């Protein structure tokens, strides 16, 4: 595997003045943040001075990952793909999640509506807003004017990055020239068109996709483009659906990743893409059952591509509102595959207000495990319950394990009550703990001097619990008689 630079190796080429102009206390801290990609070389003004040019070149060389990153689009939704240093996420982390693009035909009648719909899709899950990354505009009209106008329409109606798709270089470049200030990704350069598109991409500093079903040919196109000075390249080794061809698709992606990341081959060291949408090229949908069968097939292919860290995929399914299930599947799967394994899934412990809780509002108490807090919060919110949510510091461990391990104990709950003072917000002293912590209830009442009610085992049972069990006046009356 290509060796990663250490903070000390980076430090050697920095100014070492500790001037703090980068916002950090020391140059050593900058080295560490640079390595973790929290800072860029451009954040150190000293490195931009002419006399530091040699050091800057060296730093670019030692900090560029073996799979170089590619950016397309501009502004807030700029999309970065590739830039990975490892084959397996658990070896370090993946820095850029797989980008998902949906195809649109340049002559589609509902182009504007679909562009706006796809741009606005946001699925909130476990604290993240899951979105699509790009629109892949296909030239099906075979007409340069139509394609160019469609490209213009897309960027006028959306800030989502665009991939321009045509194998005809004249048509592709006419549209690219029209929207070049939006930094589209140009799909695709072939062995026939590399000179023409490469020269345009070099002049306009635009990223391109090389396409070939033959890996050796693909690498050769990549090498030629680099010699021309093209700075950002994506590799598409083809997506096959025929019998016996499926494994070739995945083998090619993995071979290219291994060559780029593990062997440091410069021509393979670029983001790799796949096109699950290729499934639809030669098929005829006869009925609804057929449609579902092909949609499932496409989404399974998309998920497998995410699982092997493909940098970008283009899908066909998902542009219609009734196909939202497909996007939910691939966006959720991507979130799981690309989450950072080094970040413990914890949130800051504390007291959170949900809705507009009054004096009789319930106080639910859970751990600070992210995967617990978010579903509990969502279940309370979606049931329109006004409440408080108290998260106890269990080091990010979920309820069941934290009860067993002692992190979610009567003492920890009492300390959280003492620190975050939930009872000062209401006129009762009742805490609701999860069903999985039932055995702690007596001790919690003693340690925190309160009523401890055992709630449902699963937060989806909270609405039912509120209807059948929540009666603070009754519980407090009994508490007063103790
Ligand atoms: Fe060091 Fe540059 Fe940061 Fe100054 S701005 S502390 S020289 S890294």
Short mmCIF file of C-alpha atoms and ligand atoms in Angstrom, two decimals:
data_model
loop_
_atom_site.label_atom_id
_atom_site.label_comp_id
_atom_site.label_asym_id
_atom_site.label_seq_id
_atom_site.Cartn_x
_atom_site.Cartn_y
_atom_site.Cartn_z
CA UNK A 1 0.00 0.00 0.00
CA UNK A 2 1.19 3.54 -0.70
CA UNK A 3 2.75 4.90 2.51
CA UNK A 4 0.93 7.72 4.22
CA UNK A 5 3.00 10.77 5.23
CA UNK A 6 3.35 11.35 8.97
CA UNK A 7 2.68 14.72 10.66
CA UNK A 8 6.45 15.03 11.27
CA UNK A 9 7.24 14.54 7.57
CA UNK A 10 4.75 17.30 6.73
CA UNK A 11 6.09 19.57 9.48
CA UNK A 12 9.57 19.47 7.93
CA UNK A 13 8.31 21.50 4.95
CA UNK A 14 6.27 24.07 6.90
CA UNK A 15 7.42 27.53 7.93
CA UNK A 16 7.66 26.52 11.64
CA UNK A 17 7.01 30.11 12.76
CA UNK A 18 3.81 29.14 14.66
CA UNK A 19 2.33 32.44 13.46
CA UNK A 20 -1.28 31.18 13.94
CA UNK A 21 -2.46 32.74 10.66
CA UNK A 22 -4.00 29.40 9.68
CA UNK A 23 -6.19 29.57 12.80
CA UNK A 24 -4.15 26.94 14.65
CA UNK A 25 -1.73 27.39 17.52
CA UNK A 26 1.26 25.69 15.91
CA UNK A 27 2.62 24.43 12.63
CA UNK A 28 2.59 20.94 14.13
CA UNK A 29 -1.17 21.19 14.71
CA UNK A 30 -1.50 22.30 11.08
CA UNK A 31 0.42 19.18 9.97
CA UNK A 32 -2.03 16.93 11.80
CA UNK A 33 -5.09 18.78 10.48
CA UNK A 34 -3.69 18.75 6.96
CA UNK A 35 -3.29 14.99 7.16
CA UNK A 36 -6.89 14.65 8.39
CA UNK A 37 -8.06 17.03 5.63
CA UNK A 38 -9.45 19.53 8.09
CA UNK A 39 -7.05 22.11 6.60
CA UNK A 40 -5.78 22.75 3.08
CA UNK A 41 -2.31 23.84 1.96
CA UNK A 42 -3.92 27.10 0.84
CA UNK A 43 -4.82 27.83 4.50
CA UNK A 44 -1.17 28.59 5.30
CA UNK A 45 -0.35 31.99 3.77
CA UNK A 46 3.40 31.41 4.17
CA UNK A 47 3.28 28.50 1.72
CA UNK A 48 1.86 30.76 -0.96
CA UNK A 49 4.97 32.96 -1.00
CA UNK A 50 7.39 32.52 -3.94
CA UNK A 51 10.32 31.53 -1.74
CA UNK A 52 8.26 28.63 -0.34
CA UNK A 53 7.40 27.24 -3.79
CA UNK A 54 9.73 24.25 -3.44
CA UNK A 55 8.25 23.30 -0.05
CA UNK A 56 4.72 23.70 -1.41
CA UNK A 57 5.52 21.37 -4.31
CA UNK A 58 6.91 18.80 -1.92
CA UNK A 59 3.88 19.08 0.35
CA UNK A 60 1.51 18.65 -2.59
CA UNK A 61 3.46 15.54 -3.56
CA UNK A 62 3.42 13.90 -0.11
CA UNK A 63 -0.16 14.80 0.82
CA UNK A 64 -1.91 13.93 -2.46
CA UNK A 65 -3.71 10.63 -1.88
CA UNK A 66 -2.88 7.74 -4.24
CA UNK A 67 -6.43 7.96 -5.60
CA UNK A 68 -6.62 11.63 -6.48
CA UNK A 69 -9.82 13.55 -5.72
CA UNK A 70 -12.00 15.06 -8.44
CA UNK A 71 -14.40 17.96 -7.94
CA UNK A 72 -17.30 18.96 -10.13
CA UNK A 73 -20.07 21.50 -9.68
CA UNK A 74 -19.65 24.76 -7.80
CA UNK A 75 -20.85 26.39 -4.60
CA UNK A 76 -22.42 24.63 -1.64
CA UNK A 77 -23.26 21.45 -3.56
CA UNK A 78 -19.84 21.04 -5.13
CA UNK A 79 -19.21 17.32 -5.32
CA UNK A 80 -15.86 15.73 -4.42
CA UNK A 81 -15.25 12.11 -5.33
CA UNK A 82 -12.31 9.74 -4.88
CA UNK A 83 -9.35 10.96 -2.86
CA UNK A 84 -9.15 7.68 -0.94
CA UNK A 85 -6.06 6.21 0.68
CA UNK A 86 -7.28 2.73 1.58
CA UNK A 87 -9.08 -0.19 -0.02
CA UNK A 88 -11.07 -1.04 3.10
CA UNK A 89 -12.81 1.56 5.23
CA UNK A 90 -11.68 -0.09 8.48
CA UNK A 91 -8.00 0.44 7.51
CA UNK A 92 -8.46 4.20 8.02
CA UNK A 93 -11.66 5.80 6.71
CA UNK A 94 -13.23 6.81 3.40
CA UNK A 95 -13.01 10.58 3.06
CA UNK A 96 -15.56 11.10 0.28
CA UNK A 97 -18.75 9.11 0.06
CA UNK A 98 -19.91 7.65 -3.24
CA UNK A 99 -21.73 10.30 -5.29
CA UNK A 100 -25.15 9.38 -6.70
CA UNK A 101 -26.41 10.91 -9.94
CA UNK A 102 -29.76 10.37 -11.63
CA UNK A 103 -30.11 10.41 -15.42
CA UNK A 104 -32.37 12.87 -17.23
CA UNK A 105 -33.05 12.98 -20.97
CA UNK A 106 -32.26 16.28 -22.67
CA UNK A 107 -35.61 16.19 -24.51
CA UNK A 108 -37.76 15.30 -21.49
CA UNK A 109 -40.93 17.40 -21.34
CA UNK A 110 -40.89 17.56 -17.56
CA UNK A 111 -37.19 18.48 -17.35
CA UNK A 112 -37.59 21.54 -15.11
CA UNK A 113 -40.02 19.85 -12.70
CA UNK A 114 -37.82 16.76 -12.40
CA UNK A 115 -34.67 18.82 -11.88
CA UNK A 116 -36.36 20.78 -9.09
CA UNK A 117 -37.72 17.58 -7.52
CA UNK A 118 -34.33 15.79 -7.52
CA UNK A 119 -32.53 18.89 -6.25
CA UNK A 120 -34.90 19.22 -3.32
CA UNK A 121 -34.80 15.62 -2.07
CA UNK A 122 -33.59 15.49 1.54
CA UNK A 123 -33.92 12.38 3.67
CA UNK A 124 -33.05 13.06 7.31
CA UNK A 125 -31.62 9.99 8.97
CA UNK A 126 -29.63 9.68 12.19
CA UNK A 127 -28.65 13.34 12.17
CA UNK A 128 -27.54 13.47 8.53
CA UNK A 129 -29.37 15.05 5.60
CA UNK A 130 -29.08 12.54 2.76
CA UNK A 131 -29.18 14.11 -0.72
CA UNK A 132 -28.46 13.25 -4.34
CA UNK A 133 -25.18 14.63 -5.68
CA UNK A 134 -25.70 15.22 -9.38
CA UNK A 135 -27.89 15.09 -12.45
CA UNK A 136 -26.54 13.12 -15.40
CA UNK A 137 -27.98 14.87 -18.44
CA UNK A 138 -28.09 12.44 -21.38
CA UNK A 139 -28.16 13.56 -24.99
CA UNK A 140 -30.92 11.30 -26.34
CA UNK A 141 -32.09 13.91 -28.85
CA UNK A 142 -28.76 13.60 -30.73
CA UNK A 143 -29.19 17.31 -31.35
CA UNK A 144 -26.47 19.75 -30.17
CA UNK A 145 -28.88 22.66 -29.78
CA UNK A 146 -31.36 20.62 -27.74
CA UNK A 147 -28.59 19.25 -25.48
CA UNK A 148 -27.07 22.69 -24.98
CA UNK A 149 -30.44 24.23 -24.11
CA UNK A 150 -31.23 21.40 -21.70
CA UNK A 151 -27.87 21.91 -19.94
CA UNK A 152 -28.66 25.60 -19.61
CA UNK A 153 -32.13 24.82 -18.26
CA UNK A 154 -30.72 22.47 -15.62
CA UNK A 155 -28.19 24.97 -14.24
CA UNK A 156 -30.74 27.81 -14.34
CA UNK A 157 -33.14 25.79 -12.21
CA UNK A 158 -30.81 24.07 -9.79
CA UNK A 159 -27.48 24.30 -8.00
CA UNK A 160 -26.96 20.52 -8.21
CA UNK A 161 -23.77 19.53 -10.12
CA UNK A 162 -24.22 18.31 -13.70
CA UNK A 163 -22.66 15.43 -15.62
CA UNK A 164 -22.99 16.02 -19.36
CA UNK A 165 -23.35 12.67 -21.15
CA UNK A 166 -22.74 12.21 -24.85
CA UNK A 167 -20.32 10.09 -26.87
CA UNK A 168 -20.42 12.68 -29.64
CA UNK A 169 -17.59 15.14 -28.82
CA UNK A 170 -19.06 18.03 -30.84
CA UNK A 171 -22.39 17.78 -29.02
CA UNK A 172 -20.70 17.30 -25.64
CA UNK A 173 -18.37 20.26 -26.02
CA UNK A 174 -21.09 22.61 -27.28
CA UNK A 175 -23.07 22.02 -24.08
CA UNK A 176 -19.92 22.09 -21.93
CA UNK A 177 -18.98 25.51 -23.34
CA UNK A 178 -22.47 26.78 -22.47
CA UNK A 179 -22.27 25.85 -18.76
CA UNK A 180 -18.50 25.71 -18.17
CA UNK A 181 -18.71 28.17 -15.27
CA UNK A 182 -20.72 25.51 -13.37
CA UNK A 183 -17.85 23.03 -13.74
CA UNK A 184 -19.74 20.09 -15.29
CA UNK A 185 -18.18 16.63 -15.43
CA UNK A 186 -17.75 15.62 -19.10
CA UNK A 187 -18.83 12.07 -19.96
CA UNK A 188 -17.17 10.55 -21.87
CA UNK A 189 -13.72 10.57 -23.42
CA UNK A 190 -12.99 7.53 -25.61
CA UNK A 191 -10.03 6.41 -27.65
CA UNK A 192 -11.55 8.26 -30.60
CA UNK A 193 -12.28 11.55 -28.81
CA UNK A 194 -9.51 11.96 -26.22
CA UNK A 195 -7.55 14.60 -28.09
CA UNK A 196 -10.49 16.84 -28.85
CA UNK A 197 -12.18 16.64 -25.43
CA UNK A 198 -8.85 16.53 -23.57
CA UNK A 199 -7.70 19.77 -25.14
CA UNK A 200 -10.99 21.51 -24.27
CA UNK A 201 -10.89 20.14 -20.70
CA UNK A 202 -7.32 21.35 -20.28
CA UNK A 203 -8.12 24.85 -21.57
CA UNK A 204 -11.25 25.18 -19.43
CA UNK A 205 -9.94 23.21 -16.44
CA UNK A 206 -12.89 20.81 -16.48
CA UNK A 207 -13.01 17.23 -15.17
CA UNK A 208 -13.60 14.37 -17.62
CA UNK A 209 -14.64 10.72 -17.52
CA UNK A 210 -12.59 8.24 -19.57
CA UNK A 211 -14.63 5.31 -20.82
CA UNK A 212 -13.54 1.97 -22.21
CA UNK A 213 -14.68 -1.63 -21.73
CA UNK A 214 -11.04 -2.60 -22.03
CA UNK A 215 -9.02 -1.79 -18.91
CA UNK A 216 -5.69 -1.45 -20.75
CA UNK A 217 -7.26 0.95 -23.20
CA UNK A 218 -8.83 2.88 -20.33
CA UNK A 219 -5.46 3.26 -18.61
CA UNK A 220 -3.90 4.36 -21.85
CA UNK A 221 -6.54 7.10 -22.35
CA UNK A 222 -5.96 8.21 -18.75
CA UNK A 223 -2.20 8.42 -19.38
CA UNK A 224 -2.68 10.42 -22.59
CA UNK A 225 -4.99 12.90 -20.88
CA UNK A 226 -2.53 13.39 -18.04
CA UNK A 227 0.26 14.05 -20.52
CA UNK A 228 -1.94 16.74 -22.05
CA UNK A 229 -2.22 18.32 -18.62
CA UNK A 230 -5.84 17.42 -17.82
CA UNK A 231 -6.02 17.79 -14.06
CA UNK A 232 -9.11 15.80 -13.06
CA UNK A 233 -10.04 12.39 -14.48
CA UNK A 234 -12.68 9.78 -13.59
CA UNK A 235 -12.45 6.20 -14.88
CA UNK A 236 -15.45 4.26 -16.17
CA UNK A 237 -14.53 0.64 -17.01
CA UNK A 238 -18.10 -0.15 -18.12
CA UNK A 239 -21.11 -1.68 -16.38
CA UNK A 240 -22.28 -5.01 -17.79
CA UNK A 241 -25.52 -6.87 -17.21
CA UNK A 242 -25.30 -9.83 -19.57
CA UNK A 243 -25.02 -13.39 -18.34
CA UNK A 244 -21.55 -13.99 -16.90
CA UNK A 245 -20.68 -10.29 -17.28
CA UNK A 246 -21.77 -9.11 -13.85
CA UNK A 247 -18.60 -10.18 -12.07
CA UNK A 248 -16.48 -8.44 -14.73
CA UNK A 249 -18.02 -5.12 -13.74
CA UNK A 250 -17.00 -5.51 -10.11
CA UNK A 251 -13.62 -7.08 -10.94
CA UNK A 252 -12.72 -4.11 -13.11
CA UNK A 253 -13.63 -1.59 -10.42
CA UNK A 254 -11.66 -3.50 -7.79
CA UNK A 255 -8.64 -4.00 -10.07
CA UNK A 256 -8.47 -0.28 -10.77
CA UNK A 257 -8.78 0.59 -7.08
CA UNK A 258 -6.05 -1.88 -6.15
CA UNK A 259 -3.74 -0.58 -8.87
CA UNK A 260 -4.31 3.05 -7.90
CA UNK A 261 -4.43 2.82 -4.12
CA UNK A 262 -2.25 -0.17 -3.29
CA UNK A 263 0.26 -0.11 -6.13
CA UNK A 264 0.34 3.66 -6.61
CA UNK A 265 -0.22 3.41 -10.39
CA UNK A 266 -0.71 7.03 -11.45
CA UNK A 267 -2.94 6.20 -14.40
CA UNK A 268 -5.36 4.16 -12.26
CA UNK A 269 -5.15 6.51 -9.26
CA UNK A 270 -8.41 8.32 -10.04
CA UNK A 271 -12.04 7.96 -8.88
CA UNK A 272 -13.82 4.97 -10.45
CA UNK A 273 -17.44 5.13 -11.55
CA UNK A 274 -20.21 2.71 -12.44
CA UNK A 275 -23.48 3.08 -14.33
CA UNK A 276 -26.30 0.90 -12.94
CA UNK A 277 -28.55 2.84 -15.36
CA UNK A 278 -26.90 0.87 -18.19
CA UNK A 279 -29.37 -1.91 -17.35
CA UNK A 280 -32.12 -0.03 -19.16
CA UNK A 281 -30.24 0.31 -22.44
CA UNK A 282 -31.58 -2.76 -24.21
CA UNK A 283 -34.65 -3.85 -22.26
CA UNK A 284 -38.33 -3.52 -22.92
CA UNK A 285 -40.64 -3.21 -19.94
CA UNK A 286 -43.84 -5.14 -20.66
CA UNK A 287 -45.75 -4.68 -17.44
CA UNK A 288 -45.50 -3.37 -13.87
CA UNK A 289 -44.01 -6.62 -12.55
CA UNK A 290 -41.25 -6.28 -15.14
CA UNK A 291 -40.65 -2.69 -14.13
CA UNK A 292 -40.18 -3.60 -10.48
CA UNK A 293 -37.92 -6.52 -11.37
CA UNK A 294 -35.58 -4.25 -13.33
CA UNK A 295 -35.70 -1.45 -10.78
CA UNK A 296 -34.71 -3.89 -8.01
CA UNK A 297 -31.93 -5.25 -10.18
CA UNK A 298 -30.60 -1.77 -10.79
CA UNK A 299 -30.70 -0.84 -7.11
CA UNK A 300 -28.95 -4.05 -6.07
CA UNK A 301 -26.21 -3.21 -8.54
CA UNK A 302 -26.02 0.34 -7.10
CA UNK A 303 -25.71 -1.01 -3.55
CA UNK A 304 -22.96 -3.47 -4.50
CA UNK A 305 -21.07 -0.62 -6.14
CA UNK A 306 -21.37 1.37 -2.91
CA UNK A 307 -20.11 -1.65 -0.96
CA UNK A 308 -16.89 -1.77 -3.02
CA UNK A 309 -16.29 1.98 -2.70
CA UNK A 310 -17.13 3.00 -6.24
CA UNK A 311 -16.66 6.77 -6.31
CA UNK A 312 -19.67 7.74 -8.45
CA UNK A 313 -22.73 5.93 -9.80
CA UNK A 314 -25.36 6.97 -12.31
CA UNK A 315 -28.85 5.53 -11.81
CA UNK A 316 -32.00 5.66 -13.90
CA UNK A 317 -34.57 4.78 -11.21
CA UNK A 318 -35.51 7.52 -8.78
CA UNK A 319 -36.58 10.43 -10.94
CA UNK A 320 -40.28 9.77 -10.36
CA UNK A 321 -41.88 10.54 -7.02
CA UNK A 322 -43.26 6.99 -6.73
CA UNK A 323 -39.68 5.66 -6.95
CA UNK A 324 -38.54 7.36 -3.75
CA UNK A 325 -38.15 3.88 -2.17
CA UNK A 326 -35.18 3.29 -4.48
CA UNK A 327 -33.41 6.46 -3.37
CA UNK A 328 -34.19 5.70 0.26
CA UNK A 329 -32.50 2.30 -0.15
CA UNK A 330 -29.33 3.53 -1.85
CA UNK A 331 -28.95 6.71 0.24
CA UNK A 332 -29.37 4.76 3.48
CA UNK A 333 -26.97 2.05 2.37
CA UNK A 334 -24.41 4.65 1.35
CA UNK A 335 -24.69 6.38 4.72
CA UNK A 336 -23.87 3.12 6.46
CA UNK A 337 -20.96 2.17 4.20
CA UNK A 338 -19.29 5.58 4.26
CA UNK A 339 -19.64 6.60 7.91
CA UNK A 340 -16.27 7.24 9.58
CA UNK A 341 -15.30 4.18 11.67
CA UNK A 342 -13.02 6.37 13.82
CA UNK A 343 -15.88 8.52 15.08
CA UNK A 344 -17.67 6.93 18.02
CA UNK A 345 -21.43 7.24 17.47
CA UNK A 346 -22.03 9.46 20.49
CA UNK A 347 -23.68 12.84 20.94
CA UNK A 348 -23.01 15.34 23.73
CA UNK A 349 -25.01 14.33 26.82
CA UNK A 350 -27.55 16.86 28.09
CA UNK A 351 -31.17 17.96 28.16
CA UNK A 352 -32.99 18.60 24.92
CA UNK A 353 -36.35 20.27 24.44
CA UNK A 354 -38.64 18.71 21.86
CA UNK A 355 -41.57 20.86 20.74
CA UNK A 356 -43.06 23.25 23.32
CA UNK A 357 -43.14 21.24 26.53
CA UNK A 358 -45.28 22.62 29.37
CA UNK A 359 -45.08 21.98 33.11
CA UNK A 360 -46.64 18.53 32.78
CA UNK A 361 -44.41 17.40 29.92
CA UNK A 362 -42.69 14.02 30.24
CA UNK A 363 -38.92 13.70 30.64
CA UNK A 364 -37.57 10.71 28.72
CA UNK A 365 -34.15 9.52 29.73
CA UNK A 366 -31.81 7.60 27.44
CA UNK A 367 -28.09 7.16 26.75
CA UNK A 368 -25.96 9.39 24.53
CA UNK A 369 -25.57 6.68 21.86
CA UNK A 370 -26.29 8.47 18.58
CA UNK A 371 -28.29 5.57 17.13
CA UNK A 372 -30.55 5.65 20.17
CA UNK A 373 -31.01 9.38 20.60
CA UNK A 374 -32.00 10.09 16.99
CA UNK A 375 -34.74 7.44 16.70
CA UNK A 376 -36.13 8.38 20.13
CA UNK A 377 -36.18 12.05 19.17
CA UNK A 378 -37.82 11.28 15.82
CA UNK A 379 -40.45 9.02 17.41
CA UNK A 380 -41.35 11.75 19.93
CA UNK A 381 -41.41 14.45 17.25
CA UNK A 382 -43.43 12.46 14.73
CA UNK A 383 -46.05 11.69 17.40
CA UNK A 384 -46.31 15.47 18.12
CA UNK A 385 -45.42 14.96 21.75
CA UNK A 386 -43.94 17.96 23.58
CA UNK A 387 -41.27 16.57 25.88
CA UNK A 388 -37.75 16.74 27.29
CA UNK A 389 -35.09 14.21 26.36
CA UNK A 390 -32.29 13.65 28.84
CA UNK A 391 -29.20 11.92 27.42
CA UNK A 392 -26.92 10.34 30.01
CA UNK A 393 -23.20 10.08 29.27
CA UNK A 394 -22.62 6.36 28.72
CA UNK A 395 -19.63 6.94 26.47
CA UNK A 396 -21.85 6.47 23.42
CA UNK A 397 -22.98 2.97 24.42
CA UNK A 398 -26.60 1.95 23.75
CA UNK A 399 -29.13 1.22 26.50
CA UNK A 400 -28.96 -2.58 26.64
CA UNK A 401 -25.15 -2.78 26.73
CA UNK A 402 -24.82 0.26 29.01
CA UNK A 403 -27.23 -1.26 31.56
CA UNK A 404 -25.23 -4.50 31.47
CA UNK A 405 -21.89 -2.66 31.63
CA UNK A 406 -22.96 -0.23 34.36
CA UNK A 407 -22.59 2.97 32.30
CA UNK A 408 -26.38 3.50 32.36
CA UNK A 409 -26.91 3.12 36.11
CA UNK A 410 -29.03 4.77 38.79
CA UNK A 411 -25.96 6.80 39.81
CA UNK A 412 -25.28 7.97 36.25
CA UNK A 413 -28.95 8.93 35.80
CA UNK A 414 -29.02 10.77 39.15
CA UNK A 415 -25.82 12.63 38.20
CA UNK A 416 -27.33 13.65 34.85
CA UNK A 417 -30.46 14.90 36.66
CA UNK A 418 -28.25 16.86 39.04
CA UNK A 419 -26.17 18.35 36.23
CA UNK A 420 -28.85 19.17 33.63
CA UNK A 421 -31.71 19.92 36.08
CA UNK A 422 -34.72 18.66 34.08
CA UNK A 423 -37.08 18.94 37.07
CA UNK A 424 -36.58 22.72 37.10
CA UNK A 425 -38.41 22.81 33.75
CA UNK A 426 -41.58 21.05 34.95
CA UNK A 427 -43.74 20.85 38.04
CA UNK A 428 -43.24 17.12 38.64
CA UNK A 429 -40.32 14.88 39.54
CA UNK A 430 -40.94 12.01 37.15
CA UNK A 431 -38.35 10.46 34.89
CA UNK A 432 -39.19 7.90 32.20
CA UNK A 433 -36.47 5.33 31.53
CA UNK A 434 -36.45 2.80 28.66
CA UNK A 435 -37.97 -0.65 29.19
CA UNK A 436 -34.51 -2.20 28.76
CA UNK A 437 -33.40 -0.37 31.93
CA UNK A 438 -36.43 -1.56 33.99
CA UNK A 439 -34.30 -3.08 36.72
CA UNK A 440 -32.82 0.34 37.55
CA UNK A 441 -36.14 1.99 38.41
CA UNK A 442 -36.11 1.44 42.20
CA UNK A 443 -32.52 2.60 42.58
CA UNK A 444 -33.16 5.64 40.36
CA UNK A 445 -36.06 6.67 42.64
CA UNK A 446 -33.75 6.42 45.67
CA UNK A 447 -30.69 8.07 44.11
CA UNK A 448 -32.53 10.92 42.37
CA UNK A 449 -35.44 11.32 44.80
CA UNK A 450 -38.04 11.08 42.08
CA UNK A 451 -40.66 8.85 40.49
CA UNK A 452 -39.11 6.56 37.92
CA UNK A 453 -41.51 5.12 35.36
CA UNK A 454 -40.45 2.31 33.08
CA UNK A 455 -41.32 3.28 29.51
CA UNK A 456 -41.54 1.09 26.41
CA UNK A 457 -38.60 -1.10 25.31
CA UNK A 458 -38.71 0.58 21.92
CA UNK A 459 -39.30 4.29 21.39
CA UNK A 460 -41.95 3.53 18.76
CA UNK A 461 -44.13 2.62 21.78
CA UNK A 462 -43.90 6.15 23.25
CA UNK A 463 -47.21 7.43 21.75
CA UNK A 464 -49.07 4.45 23.23
CA UNK A 465 -47.24 4.93 26.55
CA UNK A 466 -48.36 8.56 26.66
CA UNK A 467 -51.99 7.60 26.12
CA UNK A 468 -52.13 4.74 28.59
CA UNK A 469 -49.57 5.48 31.29
CA UNK A 470 -48.65 9.19 31.45
CA UNK A 471 -50.56 10.72 34.40
CA UNK A 472 -48.19 13.03 36.29
CA UNK A 473 -50.83 14.27 38.79
CA UNK A 474 -51.58 10.72 39.95
CA UNK A 475 -47.92 9.70 40.17
CA UNK A 476 -46.96 12.84 42.08
CA UNK A 477 -49.85 12.35 44.51
CA UNK A 478 -48.55 8.85 45.28
CA UNK A 479 -45.00 10.22 45.51
CA UNK A 480 -46.15 12.78 48.13
CA UNK A 481 -47.59 9.99 50.28
CA UNK A 482 -44.36 7.99 50.40
FE1 LIG B 1 2.49 27.44 10.67
FE2 LIG B 1 1.49 28.33 8.36
FE3 LIG B 1 -0.11 27.92 10.41
FE4 LIG B 1 1.62 29.94 10.48
S1 LIG B 1 -0.08 29.71 9.06
S2 LIG B 1 1.15 28.46 12.14
S3 LIG B 1 3.34 29.06 9.39
S4 LIG B 1 1.08 26.39 9.35
#
